[in-house]
mmCIF file of C-alpha atoms and ligand atoms in Angstrom:
data_model
loop_
_atom_site.group_PDB
_atom_site.id
_atom_site.type_symbol
_atom_site.label_atom_id
_atom_site.label_comp_id
_atom_site.label_asym_id
_atom_site.label_seq_id
_atom_site.Cartn_x
_atom_site.Cartn_y
_atom_site.Cartn_z
ATOM 1 C CA MET O 1173 -70.200 34.469 102.065
ATOM 2 C CA SER O 1174 -71.786 32.234 99.894
ATOM 3 C CA TYR O 1175 -74.980 32.231 97.763
ATOM 4 C CA VAL O 1176 -76.884 29.736 96.114
ATOM 5 C CA TYR O 1177 -78.105 30.943 92.679
ATOM 6 C CA ASP O 1178 -81.768 29.637 91.564
ATOM 7 C CA THR O 1179 -81.547 29.135 87.889
ATOM 8 C CA ASP O 1180 -85.144 29.215 87.441
ATOM 9 C CA ASN O 1181 -85.771 32.719 88.755
ATOM 10 C CA ILE O 1182 -87.712 35.011 86.365
ATOM 11 C CA PHE O 1183 -84.829 37.212 85.179
ATOM 12 C CA ALA O 1184 -82.540 34.030 84.563
ATOM 13 C CA ARG O 1185 -85.503 32.781 82.208
ATOM 14 C CA ILE O 1186 -85.643 36.193 80.612
ATOM 15 C CA LEU O 1187 -81.768 35.851 79.968
ATOM 16 C CA ARG O 1188 -82.388 32.554 78.342
ATOM 17 C CA GLY O 1189 -84.990 33.796 75.956
ATOM 18 C CA GLU O 1190 -87.762 31.820 77.643
ATOM 19 C CA ILE O 1191 -89.853 34.917 78.604
ATOM 20 C CA PRO O 1192 -90.060 38.018 76.338
ATOM 21 C CA ASN O 1193 -88.809 41.625 77.694
ATOM 22 C CA THR O 1194 -88.954 45.039 76.176
ATOM 23 C CA THR O 1195 -85.297 45.520 75.928
ATOM 24 C CA VAL O 1196 -83.562 49.031 76.291
ATOM 25 C CA LEU O 1197 -80.037 48.311 75.936
ATOM 26 C CA GLU O 1198 -77.915 44.881 75.640
ATOM 27 C CA THR O 1199 -74.296 44.571 76.074
ATOM 28 C CA ASP O 1200 -71.745 41.687 76.181
ATOM 29 C CA HIS O 1201 -72.302 41.487 80.258
ATOM 30 C CA THR O 1202 -75.838 43.390 80.801
ATOM 31 C CA LEU O 1203 -79.193 43.508 79.867
ATOM 32 C CA ALA O 1204 -81.654 46.281 80.679
ATOM 33 C CA PHE O 1205 -85.375 46.027 80.059
ATOM 34 C CA ARG O 1206 -88.724 47.758 81.203
ATOM 35 C CA ASP O 1207 -90.111 46.706 84.516
ATOM 36 C CA ILE O 1208 -93.440 44.892 83.822
ATOM 37 C CA SER O 1209 -95.208 46.677 86.790
ATOM 38 C CA PRO O 1210 -93.444 50.309 86.338
ATOM 39 C CA GLN O 1211 -93.630 52.482 89.525
ATOM 40 C CA ALA O 1212 -92.702 55.657 87.517
ATOM 41 C CA PRO O 1213 -93.075 56.878 83.813
ATOM 42 C CA ASP O 1214 -89.532 55.502 83.209
ATOM 43 C CA HIS O 1215 -88.711 52.235 85.114
ATOM 44 C CA VAL O 1216 -85.968 50.224 83.770
ATOM 45 C CA LEU O 1217 -84.208 46.984 85.248
ATOM 46 C CA VAL O 1218 -80.630 46.724 84.580
ATOM 47 C CA ILE O 1219 -79.161 42.869 85.367
ATOM 48 C CA PRO O 1220 -75.945 41.131 84.954
ATOM 49 C CA LYS O 1221 -75.913 38.237 82.423
ATOM 50 C CA GLY O 1222 -73.789 36.549 85.134
ATOM 51 C CA ALA O 1223 -75.552 34.438 87.945
ATOM 52 C CA TYR O 1224 -75.371 36.897 90.969
ATOM 53 C CA VAL O 1225 -78.135 36.769 93.426
ATOM 54 C CA CYS O 1226 -77.818 40.435 95.010
ATOM 55 C CA PHE O 1227 -75.576 43.556 94.998
ATOM 56 C CA ASP O 1228 -72.900 42.282 97.450
ATOM 57 C CA HIS O 1229 -72.695 39.098 95.653
ATOM 58 C CA PHE O 1230 -72.001 40.938 92.159
ATOM 59 C CA ALA O 1231 -69.552 43.317 93.974
ATOM 60 C CA SER O 1232 -67.509 40.534 95.509
ATOM 61 C CA ASP O 1233 -67.664 37.792 92.773
ATOM 62 C CA ALA O 1234 -68.098 39.573 89.380
ATOM 63 C CA THR O 1235 -65.287 40.241 87.097
ATOM 64 C CA ASP O 1236 -63.999 43.625 86.548
ATOM 65 C CA ALA O 1237 -65.019 43.654 83.003
ATOM 66 C CA GLU O 1238 -68.777 42.878 84.230
ATOM 67 C CA ILE O 1239 -68.659 45.631 86.807
ATOM 68 C CA VAL O 1240 -67.483 48.122 84.273
ATOM 69 C CA ASP O 1241 -69.817 47.190 81.825
ATOM 70 C CA PHE O 1242 -72.868 47.155 84.173
ATOM 71 C CA THR O 1243 -71.987 50.467 85.535
ATOM 72 C CA ARG O 1244 -71.360 51.994 82.333
ATOM 73 C CA THR O 1245 -74.442 50.790 80.878
ATOM 74 C CA ALA O 1246 -76.782 51.882 83.738
ATOM 75 C CA GLY O 1247 -75.413 55.153 83.221
ATOM 76 C CA GLU O 1248 -75.997 55.065 79.440
ATOM 77 C CA ILE O 1249 -79.622 54.353 80.049
ATOM 78 C CA CYS O 1250 -80.080 57.384 82.035
ATOM 79 C CA ARG O 1251 -78.421 59.152 79.277
ATOM 80 C CA LEU O 1252 -80.896 57.377 76.603
ATOM 81 C CA LEU O 1253 -83.778 58.266 78.869
ATOM 82 C CA GLY O 1254 -82.828 61.950 78.910
ATOM 83 C CA VAL O 1255 -82.929 61.900 82.715
ATOM 84 C CA ALA O 1256 -79.251 62.701 83.597
ATOM 85 C CA PRO O 1257 -79.400 65.665 85.644
ATOM 86 C CA SER O 1258 -77.164 67.361 83.233
ATOM 87 C CA ASP O 1259 -79.952 67.760 80.713
ATOM 88 C CA GLY O 1260 -82.955 66.081 82.576
ATOM 89 C CA ASP O 1261 -84.862 66.001 85.679
ATOM 90 C CA GLY O 1262 -83.013 63.150 87.585
ATOM 91 C CA TYR O 1263 -83.626 59.711 88.491
ATOM 92 C CA ARG O 1264 -83.402 57.248 91.462
ATOM 93 C CA LEU O 1265 -81.383 53.808 91.449
ATOM 94 C CA ILE O 1266 -82.305 51.126 93.945
ATOM 95 C CA ALA O 1267 -81.194 47.700 94.428
ATOM 96 C CA ASN O 1268 -83.513 45.855 96.831
ATOM 97 C CA SER O 1269 -81.436 42.849 98.367
ATOM 98 C CA GLY O 1270 -82.786 40.216 100.784
ATOM 99 C CA ARG O 1271 -85.644 40.173 103.046
ATOM 100 C CA ASN O 1272 -85.552 43.710 104.700
ATOM 101 C CA GLY O 1273 -84.576 45.144 101.171
ATOM 102 C CA VAL O 1274 -87.899 43.258 100.005
ATOM 103 C CA GLN O 1275 -86.065 41.753 97.069
ATOM 104 C CA ASP O 1276 -88.738 39.614 94.871
ATOM 105 C CA VAL O 1277 -86.516 38.273 92.227
ATOM 106 C CA PRO O 1278 -83.145 36.589 93.638
ATOM 107 C CA HIS O 1279 -80.879 37.730 90.534
ATOM 108 C CA TYR O 1280 -79.213 41.208 91.163
ATOM 109 C CA HIS O 1281 -80.815 43.946 89.386
ATOM 110 C CA LEU O 1282 -80.887 47.859 89.753
ATOM 111 C CA HIS O 1283 -84.048 49.616 89.178
ATOM 112 C CA ILE O 1284 -83.740 52.908 87.415
ATOM 113 C CA LEU O 1285 -86.661 55.199 88.083
ATOM 114 C CA ALA O 1286 -87.634 58.470 86.649
ATOM 115 C CA GLY O 1287 -90.105 60.796 84.688
ATOM 116 C CA ARG O 1288 -91.835 62.153 87.968
ATOM 117 C CA PRO O 1289 -90.774 63.458 91.540
ATOM 118 C CA LEU O 1290 -90.160 60.341 93.253
ATOM 119 C CA GLY O 1291 -90.638 61.679 96.802
ATOM 120 C CA ARG O 1292 -88.491 60.688 100.061
ATOM 121 C CA MET O 1293 -85.871 58.039 99.616
ATOM 122 C CA VAL O 1294 -87.706 55.722 102.329
ATOM 123 C CA GLN O 1295 -91.166 55.538 103.590
ATOM 124 C CA PRO O 1296 -91.483 55.241 107.410
ATOM 125 C CA GLY O 1297 -91.636 51.829 108.312
HETATM 126 P P1 DGP J 2763 -87.573 43.585 93.506
HETATM 127 O O1 DGP J 2763 -88.610 43.441 94.397
HETATM 128 O O2 DGP J 2763 -86.459 44.569 93.658
HETATM 129 O O3 DGP J 2763 -86.782 42.082 93.297
HETATM 130 O O4 DGP J 2763 -88.239 43.795 92.043
HETATM 131 C C1 DGP J 2763 -88.362 42.898 90.890
HETATM 132 C C2 DGP J 2763 -88.920 43.723 89.924
HETATM 133 O O5 DGP J 2763 -89.238 42.604 88.736
HETATM 134 C C3 DGP J 2763 -90.504 44.267 90.153
HETATM 135 O O6 DGP J 2763 -90.481 45.621 89.832
HETATM 136 C C4 DGP J 2763 -91.253 43.639 88.738
HETATM 137 C C5 DGP J 2763 -90.313 43.364 87.801
HETATM 138 N N1 DGP J 2763 -90.690 41.833 87.198
HETATM 139 C C6 DGP J 2763 -91.019 40.647 87.722
HETATM 140 N N2 DGP J 2763 -91.349 39.627 86.873
HETATM 141 C C7 DGP J 2763 -91.086 40.354 85.662
HETATM 142 C C8 DGP J 2763 -91.077 40.038 84.325
HETATM 143 O O7 DGP J 2763 -91.325 38.840 83.927
HETATM 144 N N3 DGP J 2763 -90.784 40.869 83.342
HETATM 145 C C9 DGP J 2763 -90.407 42.171 83.578
HETATM 146 N N4 DGP J 2763 -89.983 42.911 82.602
HETATM 147 N N5 DGP J 2763 -90.297 42.540 84.901
HETATM 148 C C10 DGP J 2763 -90.484 41.815 85.926
#
């Protein structure tokens, strides 16, 4: 498996500070910010700071420290938003990947969607 990372993609530019974002949480390896086109009352994007194209690229090539940091940051955001099922109404995580996954930005990102009932997981094709 090999991926070519486009260093001019929009999230790379956000990470370089060339485009503003509404940051929710930032750590050594991870940045989380509000989606510009929210599909739910809460719509946060979680991205690694490293150059990974999609989920499987991140899963295979990221360091353990990056993966742990990313996962814990995503969980922390669910708690910050008050949507963890332990004390809130829940959420959905989505990682669109490639053509069939309809991934628009080729930098791995996790969508956290919450704040309303989100319907069935996948719409009929
Ligand atoms: P995907 O289809 O999974 O690649 O989703 C890309 C998401 O990125 C989409 O929900 C809109 C969001 N997005 C695109 N450009 C920007 C931007 O400049 N700023 C922010 N905050 N979000 C963006």
